[in-house]
mmCIF file of C-alpha atoms in Angstrom:
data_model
loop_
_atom_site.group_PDB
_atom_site.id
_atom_site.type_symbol
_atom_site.label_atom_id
_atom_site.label_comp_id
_atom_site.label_asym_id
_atom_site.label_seq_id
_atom_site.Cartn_x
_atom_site.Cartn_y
_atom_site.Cartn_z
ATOM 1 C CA UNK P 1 -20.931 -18.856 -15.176
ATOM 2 C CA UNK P 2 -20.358 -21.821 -17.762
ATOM 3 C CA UNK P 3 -18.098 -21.336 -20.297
ATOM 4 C CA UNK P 4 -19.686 -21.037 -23.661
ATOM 5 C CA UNK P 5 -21.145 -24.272 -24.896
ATOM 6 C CA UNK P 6 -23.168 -25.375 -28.454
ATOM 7 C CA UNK P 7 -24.403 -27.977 -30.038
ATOM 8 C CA UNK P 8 -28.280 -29.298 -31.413
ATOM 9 C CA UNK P 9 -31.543 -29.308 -30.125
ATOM 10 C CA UNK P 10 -34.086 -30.780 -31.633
ATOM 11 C CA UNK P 11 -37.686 -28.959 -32.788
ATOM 12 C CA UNK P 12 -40.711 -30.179 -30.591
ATOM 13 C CA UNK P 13 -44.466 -29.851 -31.658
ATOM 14 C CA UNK P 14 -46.282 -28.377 -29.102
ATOM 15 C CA UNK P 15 -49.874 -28.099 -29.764
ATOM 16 C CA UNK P 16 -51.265 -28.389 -33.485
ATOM 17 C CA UNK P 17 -49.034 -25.353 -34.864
ATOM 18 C CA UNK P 18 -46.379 -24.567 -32.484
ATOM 19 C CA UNK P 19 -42.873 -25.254 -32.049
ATOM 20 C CA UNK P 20 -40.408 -25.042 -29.495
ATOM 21 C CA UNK P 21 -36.877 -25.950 -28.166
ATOM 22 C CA UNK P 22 -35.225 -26.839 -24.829
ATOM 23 C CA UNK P 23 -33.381 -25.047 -22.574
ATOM 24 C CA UNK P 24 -29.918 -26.285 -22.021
ATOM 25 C CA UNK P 25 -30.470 -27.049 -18.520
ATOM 26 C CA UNK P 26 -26.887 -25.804 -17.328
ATOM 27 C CA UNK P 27 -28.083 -22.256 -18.270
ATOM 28 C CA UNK P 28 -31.437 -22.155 -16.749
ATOM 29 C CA UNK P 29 -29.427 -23.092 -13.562
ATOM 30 C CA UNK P 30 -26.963 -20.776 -14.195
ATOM 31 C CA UNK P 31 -29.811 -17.851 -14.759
ATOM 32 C CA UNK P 32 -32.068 -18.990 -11.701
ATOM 33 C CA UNK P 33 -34.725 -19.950 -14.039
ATOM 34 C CA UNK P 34 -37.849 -21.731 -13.098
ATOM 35 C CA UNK P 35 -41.334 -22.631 -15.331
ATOM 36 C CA UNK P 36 -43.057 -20.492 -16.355
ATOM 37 C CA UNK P 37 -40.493 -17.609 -15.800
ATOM 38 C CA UNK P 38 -40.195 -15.380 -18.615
ATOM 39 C CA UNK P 39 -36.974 -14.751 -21.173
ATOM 40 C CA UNK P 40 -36.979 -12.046 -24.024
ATOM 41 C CA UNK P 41 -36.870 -13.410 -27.085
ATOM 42 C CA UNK P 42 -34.455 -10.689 -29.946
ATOM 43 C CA UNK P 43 -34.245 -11.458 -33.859
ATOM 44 C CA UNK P 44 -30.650 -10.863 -34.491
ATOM 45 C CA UNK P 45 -29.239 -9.119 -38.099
ATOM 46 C CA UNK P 46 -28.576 -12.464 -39.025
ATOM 47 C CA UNK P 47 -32.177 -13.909 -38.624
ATOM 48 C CA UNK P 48 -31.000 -15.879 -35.702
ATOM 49 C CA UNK P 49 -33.018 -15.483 -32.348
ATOM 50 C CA UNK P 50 -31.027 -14.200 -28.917
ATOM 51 C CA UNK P 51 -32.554 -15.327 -25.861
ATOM 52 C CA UNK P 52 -31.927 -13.273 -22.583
ATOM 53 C CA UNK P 53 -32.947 -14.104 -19.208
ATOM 54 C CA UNK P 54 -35.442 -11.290 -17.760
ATOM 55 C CA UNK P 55 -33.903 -9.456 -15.157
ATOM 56 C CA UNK P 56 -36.511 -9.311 -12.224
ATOM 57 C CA UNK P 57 -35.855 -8.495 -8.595
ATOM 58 C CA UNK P 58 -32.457 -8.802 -6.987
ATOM 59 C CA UNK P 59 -29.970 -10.916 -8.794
ATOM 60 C CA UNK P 60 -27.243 -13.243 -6.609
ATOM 61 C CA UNK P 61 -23.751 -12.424 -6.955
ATOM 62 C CA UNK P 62 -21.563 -13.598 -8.657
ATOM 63 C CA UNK P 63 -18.176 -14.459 -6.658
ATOM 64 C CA UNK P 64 -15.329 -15.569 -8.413
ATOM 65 C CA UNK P 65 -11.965 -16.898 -6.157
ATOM 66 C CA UNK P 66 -8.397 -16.373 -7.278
ATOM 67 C CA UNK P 67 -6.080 -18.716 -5.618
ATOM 68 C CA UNK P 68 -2.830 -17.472 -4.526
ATOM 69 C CA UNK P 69 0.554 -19.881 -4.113
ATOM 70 C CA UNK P 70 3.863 -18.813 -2.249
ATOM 71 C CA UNK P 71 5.587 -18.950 -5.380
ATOM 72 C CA UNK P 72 3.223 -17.186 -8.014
ATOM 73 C CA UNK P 73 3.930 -14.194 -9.629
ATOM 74 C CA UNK P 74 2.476 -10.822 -8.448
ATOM 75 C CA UNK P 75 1.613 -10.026 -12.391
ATOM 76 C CA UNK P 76 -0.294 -13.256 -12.743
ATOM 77 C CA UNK P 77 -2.466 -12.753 -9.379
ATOM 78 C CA UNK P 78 -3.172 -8.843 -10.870
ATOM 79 C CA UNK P 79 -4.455 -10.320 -14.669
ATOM 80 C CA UNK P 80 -6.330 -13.272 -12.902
ATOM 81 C CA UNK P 81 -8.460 -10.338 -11.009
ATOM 82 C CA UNK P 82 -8.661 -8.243 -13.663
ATOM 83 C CA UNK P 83 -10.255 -11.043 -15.851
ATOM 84 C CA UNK P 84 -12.401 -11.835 -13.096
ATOM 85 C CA UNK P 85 -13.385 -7.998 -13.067
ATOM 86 C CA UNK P 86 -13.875 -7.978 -16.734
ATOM 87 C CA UNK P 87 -15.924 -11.627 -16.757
ATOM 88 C CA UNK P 88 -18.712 -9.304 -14.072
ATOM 89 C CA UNK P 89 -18.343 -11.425 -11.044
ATOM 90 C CA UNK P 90 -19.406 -8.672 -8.696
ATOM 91 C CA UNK P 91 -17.376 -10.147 -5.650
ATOM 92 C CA UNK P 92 -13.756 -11.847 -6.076
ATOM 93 C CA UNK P 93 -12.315 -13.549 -3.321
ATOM 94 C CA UNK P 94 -8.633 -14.121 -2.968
ATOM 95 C CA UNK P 95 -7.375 -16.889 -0.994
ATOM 96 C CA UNK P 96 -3.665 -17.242 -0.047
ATOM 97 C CA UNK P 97 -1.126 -19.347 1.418
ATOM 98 C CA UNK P 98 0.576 -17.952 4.409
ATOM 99 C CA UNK P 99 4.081 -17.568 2.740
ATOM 100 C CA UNK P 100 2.563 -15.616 0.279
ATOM 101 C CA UNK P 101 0.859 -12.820 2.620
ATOM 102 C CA UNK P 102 3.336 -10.239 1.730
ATOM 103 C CA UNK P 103 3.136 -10.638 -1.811
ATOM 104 C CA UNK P 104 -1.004 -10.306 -1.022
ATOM 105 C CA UNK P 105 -0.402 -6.985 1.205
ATOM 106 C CA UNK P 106 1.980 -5.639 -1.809
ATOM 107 C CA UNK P 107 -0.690 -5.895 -4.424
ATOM 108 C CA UNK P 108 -3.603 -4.316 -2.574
ATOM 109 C CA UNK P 109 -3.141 -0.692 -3.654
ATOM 110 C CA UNK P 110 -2.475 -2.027 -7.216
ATOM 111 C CA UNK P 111 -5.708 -3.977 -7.384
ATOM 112 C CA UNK P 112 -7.855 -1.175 -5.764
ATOM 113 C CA UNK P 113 -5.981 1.453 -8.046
ATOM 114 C CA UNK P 114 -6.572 -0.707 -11.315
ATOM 115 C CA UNK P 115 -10.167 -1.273 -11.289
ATOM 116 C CA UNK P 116 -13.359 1.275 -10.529
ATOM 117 C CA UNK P 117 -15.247 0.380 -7.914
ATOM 118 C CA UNK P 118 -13.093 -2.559 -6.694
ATOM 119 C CA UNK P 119 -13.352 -2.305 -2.764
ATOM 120 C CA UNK P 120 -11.860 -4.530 -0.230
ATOM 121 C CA UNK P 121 -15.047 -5.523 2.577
ATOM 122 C CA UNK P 122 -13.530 -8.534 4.335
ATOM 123 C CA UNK P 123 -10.204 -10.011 5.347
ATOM 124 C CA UNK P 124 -9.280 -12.743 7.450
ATOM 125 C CA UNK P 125 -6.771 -15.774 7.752
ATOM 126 C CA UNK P 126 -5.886 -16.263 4.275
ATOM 127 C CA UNK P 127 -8.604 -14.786 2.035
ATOM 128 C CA UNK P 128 -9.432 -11.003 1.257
ATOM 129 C CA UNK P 129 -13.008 -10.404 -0.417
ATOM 130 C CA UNK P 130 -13.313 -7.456 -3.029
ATOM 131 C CA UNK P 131 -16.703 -6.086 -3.879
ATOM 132 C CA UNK P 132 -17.368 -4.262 -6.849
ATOM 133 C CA UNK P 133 -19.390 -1.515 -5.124
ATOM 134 C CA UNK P 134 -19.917 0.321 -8.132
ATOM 135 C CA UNK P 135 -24.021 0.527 -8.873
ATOM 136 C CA UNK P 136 -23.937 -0.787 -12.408
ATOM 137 C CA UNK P 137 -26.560 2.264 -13.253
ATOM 138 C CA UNK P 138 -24.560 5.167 -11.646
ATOM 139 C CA UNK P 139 -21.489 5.090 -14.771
ATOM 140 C CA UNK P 140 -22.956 4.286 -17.960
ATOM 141 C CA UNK P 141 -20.913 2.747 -20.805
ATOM 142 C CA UNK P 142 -20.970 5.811 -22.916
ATOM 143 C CA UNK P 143 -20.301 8.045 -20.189
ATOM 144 C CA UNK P 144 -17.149 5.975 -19.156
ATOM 145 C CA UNK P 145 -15.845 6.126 -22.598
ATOM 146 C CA UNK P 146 -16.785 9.713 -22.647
ATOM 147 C CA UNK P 147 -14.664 10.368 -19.255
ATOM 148 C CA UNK P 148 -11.649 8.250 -20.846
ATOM 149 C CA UNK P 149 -11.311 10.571 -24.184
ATOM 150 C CA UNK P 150 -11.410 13.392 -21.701
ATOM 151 C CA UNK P 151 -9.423 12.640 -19.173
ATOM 152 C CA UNK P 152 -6.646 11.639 -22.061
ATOM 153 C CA UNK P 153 -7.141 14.834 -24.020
ATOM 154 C CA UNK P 154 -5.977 17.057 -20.968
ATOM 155 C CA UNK P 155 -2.928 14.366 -20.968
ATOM 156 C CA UNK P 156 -2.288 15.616 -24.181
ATOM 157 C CA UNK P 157 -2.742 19.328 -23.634
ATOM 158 C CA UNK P 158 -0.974 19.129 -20.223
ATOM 159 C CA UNK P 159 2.077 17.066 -21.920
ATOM 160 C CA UNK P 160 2.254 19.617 -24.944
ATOM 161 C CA UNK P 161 1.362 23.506 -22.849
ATOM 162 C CA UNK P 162 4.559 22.067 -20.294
ATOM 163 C CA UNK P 163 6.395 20.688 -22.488
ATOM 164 C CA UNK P 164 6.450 24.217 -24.252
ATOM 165 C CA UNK P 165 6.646 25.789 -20.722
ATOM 166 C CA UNK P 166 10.107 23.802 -20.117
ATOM 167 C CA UNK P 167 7.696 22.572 -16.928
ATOM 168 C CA UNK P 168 9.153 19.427 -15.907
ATOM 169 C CA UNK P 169 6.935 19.272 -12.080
ATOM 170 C CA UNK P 170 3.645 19.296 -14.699
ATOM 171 C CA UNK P 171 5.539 16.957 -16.806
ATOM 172 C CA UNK P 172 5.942 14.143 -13.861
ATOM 173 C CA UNK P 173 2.234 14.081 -13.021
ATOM 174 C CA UNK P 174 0.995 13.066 -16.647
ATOM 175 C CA UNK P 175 1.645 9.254 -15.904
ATOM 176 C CA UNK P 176 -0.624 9.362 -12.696
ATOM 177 C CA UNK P 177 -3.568 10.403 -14.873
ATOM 178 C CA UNK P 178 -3.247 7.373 -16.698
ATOM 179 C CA UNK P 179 -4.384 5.569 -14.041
ATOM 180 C CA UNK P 180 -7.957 6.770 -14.211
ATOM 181 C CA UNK P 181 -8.042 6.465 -18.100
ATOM 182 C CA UNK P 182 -7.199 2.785 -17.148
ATOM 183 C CA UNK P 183 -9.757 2.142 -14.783
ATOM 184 C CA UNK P 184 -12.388 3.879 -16.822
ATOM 185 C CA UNK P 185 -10.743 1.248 -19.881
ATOM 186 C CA UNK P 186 -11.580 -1.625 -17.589
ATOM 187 C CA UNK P 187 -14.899 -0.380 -16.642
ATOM 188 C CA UNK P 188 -15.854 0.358 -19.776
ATOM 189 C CA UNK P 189 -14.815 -3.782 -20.985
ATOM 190 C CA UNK P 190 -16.765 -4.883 -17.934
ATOM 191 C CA UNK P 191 -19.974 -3.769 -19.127
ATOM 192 C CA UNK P 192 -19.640 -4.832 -23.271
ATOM 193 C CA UNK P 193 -18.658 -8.200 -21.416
ATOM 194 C CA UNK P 194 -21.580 -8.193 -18.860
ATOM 195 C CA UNK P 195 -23.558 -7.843 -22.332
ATOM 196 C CA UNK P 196 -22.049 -10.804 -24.347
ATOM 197 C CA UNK P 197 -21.951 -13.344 -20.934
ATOM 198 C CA UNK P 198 -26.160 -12.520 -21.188
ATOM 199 C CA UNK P 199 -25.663 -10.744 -17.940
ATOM 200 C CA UNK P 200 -27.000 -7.165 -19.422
ATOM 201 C CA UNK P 201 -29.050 -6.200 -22.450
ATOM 202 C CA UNK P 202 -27.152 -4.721 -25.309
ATOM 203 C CA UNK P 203 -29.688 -1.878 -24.906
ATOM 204 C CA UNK P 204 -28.259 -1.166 -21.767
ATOM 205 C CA UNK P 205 -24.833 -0.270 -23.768
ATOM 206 C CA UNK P 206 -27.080 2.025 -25.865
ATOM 207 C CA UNK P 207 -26.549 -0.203 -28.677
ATOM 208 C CA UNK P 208 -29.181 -1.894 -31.219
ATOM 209 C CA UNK P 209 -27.116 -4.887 -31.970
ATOM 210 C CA UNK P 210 -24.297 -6.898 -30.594
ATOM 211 C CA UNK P 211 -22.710 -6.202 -34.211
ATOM 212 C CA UNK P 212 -21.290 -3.171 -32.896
ATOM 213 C CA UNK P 213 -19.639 -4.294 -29.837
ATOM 214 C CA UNK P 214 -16.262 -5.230 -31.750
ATOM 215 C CA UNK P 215 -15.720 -1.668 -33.429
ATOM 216 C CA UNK P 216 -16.968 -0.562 -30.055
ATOM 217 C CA UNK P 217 -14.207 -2.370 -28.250
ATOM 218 C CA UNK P 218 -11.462 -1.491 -30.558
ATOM 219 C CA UNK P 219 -12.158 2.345 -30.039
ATOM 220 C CA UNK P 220 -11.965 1.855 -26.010
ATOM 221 C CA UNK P 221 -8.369 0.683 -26.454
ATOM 222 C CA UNK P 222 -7.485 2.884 -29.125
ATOM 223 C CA UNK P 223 -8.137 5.806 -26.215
ATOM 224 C CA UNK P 224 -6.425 3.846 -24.258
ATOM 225 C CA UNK P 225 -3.148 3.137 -25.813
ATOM 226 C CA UNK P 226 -3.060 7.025 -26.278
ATOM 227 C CA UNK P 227 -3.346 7.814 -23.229
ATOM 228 C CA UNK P 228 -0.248 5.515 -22.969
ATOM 229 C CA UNK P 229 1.755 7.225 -25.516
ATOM 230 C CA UNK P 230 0.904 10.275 -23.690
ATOM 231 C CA UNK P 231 2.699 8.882 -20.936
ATOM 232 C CA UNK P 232 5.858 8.166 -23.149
ATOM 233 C CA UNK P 233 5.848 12.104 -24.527
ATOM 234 C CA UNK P 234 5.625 13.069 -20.969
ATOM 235 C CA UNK P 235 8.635 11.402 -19.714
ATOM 236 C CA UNK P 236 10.453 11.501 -22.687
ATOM 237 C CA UNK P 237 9.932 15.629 -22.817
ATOM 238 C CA UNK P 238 11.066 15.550 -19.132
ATOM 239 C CA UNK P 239 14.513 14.004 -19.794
ATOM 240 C CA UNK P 240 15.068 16.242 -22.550
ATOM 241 C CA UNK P 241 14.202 19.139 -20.525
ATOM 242 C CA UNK P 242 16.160 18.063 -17.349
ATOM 243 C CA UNK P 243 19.246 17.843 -19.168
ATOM 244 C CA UNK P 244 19.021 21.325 -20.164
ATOM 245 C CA UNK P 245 17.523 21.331 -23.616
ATOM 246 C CA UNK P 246 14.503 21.803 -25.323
ATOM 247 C CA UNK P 247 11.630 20.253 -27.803
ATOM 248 C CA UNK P 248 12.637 20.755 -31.321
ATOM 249 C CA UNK P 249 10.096 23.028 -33.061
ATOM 250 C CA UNK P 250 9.106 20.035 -35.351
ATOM 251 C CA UNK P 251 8.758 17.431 -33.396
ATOM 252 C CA UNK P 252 6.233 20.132 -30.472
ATOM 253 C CA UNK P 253 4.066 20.525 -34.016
ATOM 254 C CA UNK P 254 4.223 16.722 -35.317
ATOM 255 C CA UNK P 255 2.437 16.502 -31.446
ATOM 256 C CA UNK P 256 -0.091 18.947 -31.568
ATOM 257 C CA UNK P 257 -0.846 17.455 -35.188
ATOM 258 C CA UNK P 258 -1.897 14.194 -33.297
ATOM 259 C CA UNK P 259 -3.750 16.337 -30.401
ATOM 260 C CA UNK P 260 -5.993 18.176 -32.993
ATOM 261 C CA UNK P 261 -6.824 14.421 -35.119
ATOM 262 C CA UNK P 262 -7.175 12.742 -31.536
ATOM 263 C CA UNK P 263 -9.285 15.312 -30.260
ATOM 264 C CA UNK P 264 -11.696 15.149 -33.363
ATOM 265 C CA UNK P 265 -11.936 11.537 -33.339
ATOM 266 C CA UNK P 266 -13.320 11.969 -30.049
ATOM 267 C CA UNK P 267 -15.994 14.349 -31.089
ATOM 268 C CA UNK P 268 -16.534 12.050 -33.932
ATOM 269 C CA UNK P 269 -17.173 9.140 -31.487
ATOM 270 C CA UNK P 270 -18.955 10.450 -29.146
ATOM 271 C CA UNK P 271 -21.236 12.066 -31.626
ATOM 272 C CA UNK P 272 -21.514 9.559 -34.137
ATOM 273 C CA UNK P 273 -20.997 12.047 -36.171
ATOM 274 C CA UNK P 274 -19.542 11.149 -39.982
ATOM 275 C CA UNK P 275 -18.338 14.759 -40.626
ATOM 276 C CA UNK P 276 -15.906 14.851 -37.703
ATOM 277 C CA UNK P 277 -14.614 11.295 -38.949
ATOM 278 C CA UNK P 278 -13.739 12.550 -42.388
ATOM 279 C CA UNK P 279 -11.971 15.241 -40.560
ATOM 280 C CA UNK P 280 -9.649 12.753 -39.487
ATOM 281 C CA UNK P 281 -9.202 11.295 -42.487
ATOM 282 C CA UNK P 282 -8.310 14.542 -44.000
ATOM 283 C CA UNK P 283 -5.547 14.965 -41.663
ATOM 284 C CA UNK P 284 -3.938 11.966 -42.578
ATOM 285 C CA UNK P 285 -4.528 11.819 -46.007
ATOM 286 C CA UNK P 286 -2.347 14.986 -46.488
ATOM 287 C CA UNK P 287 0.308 12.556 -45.762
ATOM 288 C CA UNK P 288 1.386 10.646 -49.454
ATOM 289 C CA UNK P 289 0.255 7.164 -48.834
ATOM 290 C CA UNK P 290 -0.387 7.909 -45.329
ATOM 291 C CA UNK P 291 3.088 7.370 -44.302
ATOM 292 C CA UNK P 292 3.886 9.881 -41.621
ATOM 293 C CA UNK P 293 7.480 11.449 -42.052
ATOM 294 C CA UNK P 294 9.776 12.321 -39.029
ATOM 295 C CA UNK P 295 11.679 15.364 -38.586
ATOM 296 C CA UNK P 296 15.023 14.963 -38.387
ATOM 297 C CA UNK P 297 16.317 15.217 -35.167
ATOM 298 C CA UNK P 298 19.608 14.267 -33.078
ATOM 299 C CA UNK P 299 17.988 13.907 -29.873
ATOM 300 C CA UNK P 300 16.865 10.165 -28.863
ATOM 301 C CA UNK P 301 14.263 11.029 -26.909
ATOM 302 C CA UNK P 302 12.827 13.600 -29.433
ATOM 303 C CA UNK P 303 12.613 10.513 -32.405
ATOM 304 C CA UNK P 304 10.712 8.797 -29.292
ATOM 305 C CA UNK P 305 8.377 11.460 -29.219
ATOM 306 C CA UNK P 306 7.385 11.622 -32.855
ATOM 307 C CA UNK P 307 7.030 7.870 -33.029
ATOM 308 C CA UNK P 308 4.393 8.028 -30.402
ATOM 309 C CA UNK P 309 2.773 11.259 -32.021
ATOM 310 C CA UNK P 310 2.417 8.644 -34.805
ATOM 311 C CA UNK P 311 0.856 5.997 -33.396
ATOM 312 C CA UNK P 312 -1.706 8.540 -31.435
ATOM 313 C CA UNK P 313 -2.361 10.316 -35.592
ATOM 314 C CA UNK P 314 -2.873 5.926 -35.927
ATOM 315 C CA UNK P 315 -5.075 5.087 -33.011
ATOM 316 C CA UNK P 316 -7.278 8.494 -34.234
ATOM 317 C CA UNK P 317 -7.717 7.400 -37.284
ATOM 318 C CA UNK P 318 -8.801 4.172 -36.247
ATOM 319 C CA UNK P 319 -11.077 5.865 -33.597
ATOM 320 C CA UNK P 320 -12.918 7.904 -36.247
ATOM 321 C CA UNK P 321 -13.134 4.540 -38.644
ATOM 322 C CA UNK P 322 -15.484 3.151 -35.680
ATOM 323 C CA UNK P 323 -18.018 6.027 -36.409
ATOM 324 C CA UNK P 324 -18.409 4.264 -40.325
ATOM 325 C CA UNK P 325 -18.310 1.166 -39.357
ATOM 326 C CA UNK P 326 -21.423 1.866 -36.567
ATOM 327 C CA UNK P 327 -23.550 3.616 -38.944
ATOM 328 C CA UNK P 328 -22.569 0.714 -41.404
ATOM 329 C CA UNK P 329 -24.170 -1.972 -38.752
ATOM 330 C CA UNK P 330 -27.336 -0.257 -38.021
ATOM 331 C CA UNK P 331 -27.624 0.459 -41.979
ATOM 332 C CA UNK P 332 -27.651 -3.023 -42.222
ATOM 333 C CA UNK P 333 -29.877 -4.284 -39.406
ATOM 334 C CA UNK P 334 -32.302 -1.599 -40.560
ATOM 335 C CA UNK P 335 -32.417 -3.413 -43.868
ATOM 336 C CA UNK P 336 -31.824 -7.198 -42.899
ATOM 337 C CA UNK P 337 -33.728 -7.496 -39.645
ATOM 338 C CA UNK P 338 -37.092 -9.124 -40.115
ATOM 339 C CA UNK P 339 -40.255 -8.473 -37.655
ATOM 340 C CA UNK P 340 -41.007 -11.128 -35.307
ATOM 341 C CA UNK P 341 -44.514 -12.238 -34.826
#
């Protein structure tokens, strides 16, 4: 796919009363188009048109190739497939040099781990393909996201009911349920990307506007980074129990404080619903000038703990701002978008 391109095009007359533009002819290559093919044709919010390819029959894959030297660094080789992941190529092909084979071999549980539906179909001298064998239709975007607040809330619940437990074998599986909140993270960026490359409709993300896919966006990673910080608790609330003491009473409610405001912002996403947001907002308004205090505490690992219960009472709150500024958008385009004819 061509990176993103602009410039002018000049207005034809066509007939005594129409008018019409070219095609950039890069992007009716790029989209397999032919004449007399058909594109839909969207009035944006802004009065600007969108033009999307129609989607009929069997579209080619997309393959993108990651090129692997002896001397490159496994963390580069991981982001350069993720992106490719994330940009909707549906097959990536790596291709190696022989020194660098057991770098390769090292990274292929990592790259099958990170991203849903990645699945390794062919390997030979030098190269490994990955399909994404995920059907596009089977995990929708709002069920992914759905599946991500979930599978971080029992995080949460896990981290706090063990941590109360003094059950350090619960505590020391938290961090591999991250790893499904990630993939479902990536997933869920794949498709709002698929969208903006002109590779899906909008409608498929259950939108009505591309205006929504940046408060969209920021509430996927706001699930995800507490899904992190539920990884810190964890293993923070292990090494305090291991070494024979316990949570501070404070610091176990300051927690459950950000499970409850987490938990709603959830709801509230998932249910676009503005009552659940302004529960949020109640919680941390009760806080003068929204500044969260920490207990005092001697412990290290406990101050640890309430600074990520703070960032997760954060990352709610900014979770449960999404749900105004959505209804704000489609306020808008119901007022602003005119009919076309």
């Amino acid at each position: 796919m061509p990176s993103r391109r602009s410039g002018e095009r000049s207005i034809i007359q066509v007939g005594d009363s129409a008018l019409a533009i070219t095609l950039p002819s890069w992007w009716t290559r790029a989209h397999g188009l032919k004449p007399r093919m058909k594109v839909a044709v969207e009035v944006m919010a802004d009065g600007s048109l969108r033009i999307t390819p129609r989607r009929e029959g069997r579209r080619e894959p997309l393959t993108g190739v990651v090129r692997v030297s002896g001397d490159r660094a496994e963390g580069s080789i991981v982001r350069e497939v993720v992106a490719s992941y994330l940009a909707g190529f549906t097959r990536i092909r790596v291709e190696y040099e022989e020194r660098a084979y057991n770098k390769i071999m090292g990274l292929r549980r990592v790259l099958e781990d990170v991203m849903l539906g990645l699945t390794l179909v062919e390997e030979g001298p030098g190269y490994m393909e990955y399909y994404v064998t995920v059907d596009p239709g089977s995990i929708g975007f709002w069920e992914a996201v759905e599946k991500a607040f979930k599978a971080t809330l029992s995080m949460l619940r896990i981290t706090i009911d063990s941590a109360e437990r003094g059950d350090t074998a619960s505590l020391r599986t938290v961090p591999d349920r991250d790893t499904l909140v990630d993939r479902l993270y990536l997933y869920a960026n794949r498709k709002v990307n698929m969208v903006l490359l002109g590779l899906e409709s909008f409608q498929s993300l259950g939108l009505v506007s591309l205006a929504e896919i940046p408060s969209l966006v920021m509430a996927v990673k706001s699930i995800e980074r507490v899904a992190d910080h539920t990884v810190l608790i964890a293993r923070n609330s292990e090494s305090i129990l291991t070494s024979g003491g316990s949570l501070p009473g404070p610091v176990v409610d300051m927690v459950k404080k950000a499970y409850v405001a987490f938990e709603t912002s959830g709801r509230a996403l998932l249910g676009r619903s503005k009552k659940a947001a302004e529960e949020v907002s109640k919680i941390i308004d009760k806080y003068p000038g929204r500044i969260i205090p920490t207990p005092e505490v001697q412990l290290p690992e406990a101050t640890l703990i309430v600074d990520s219960a703070r960032r997760i009472l954060g990352y709610s709150l900014d979770i449960a701002e999404t749900v105004f500024d959505l209804n704000g958008v489609r306020n808008a385009l119901q007022r602003a978008t005119p009919t076309l004819s």
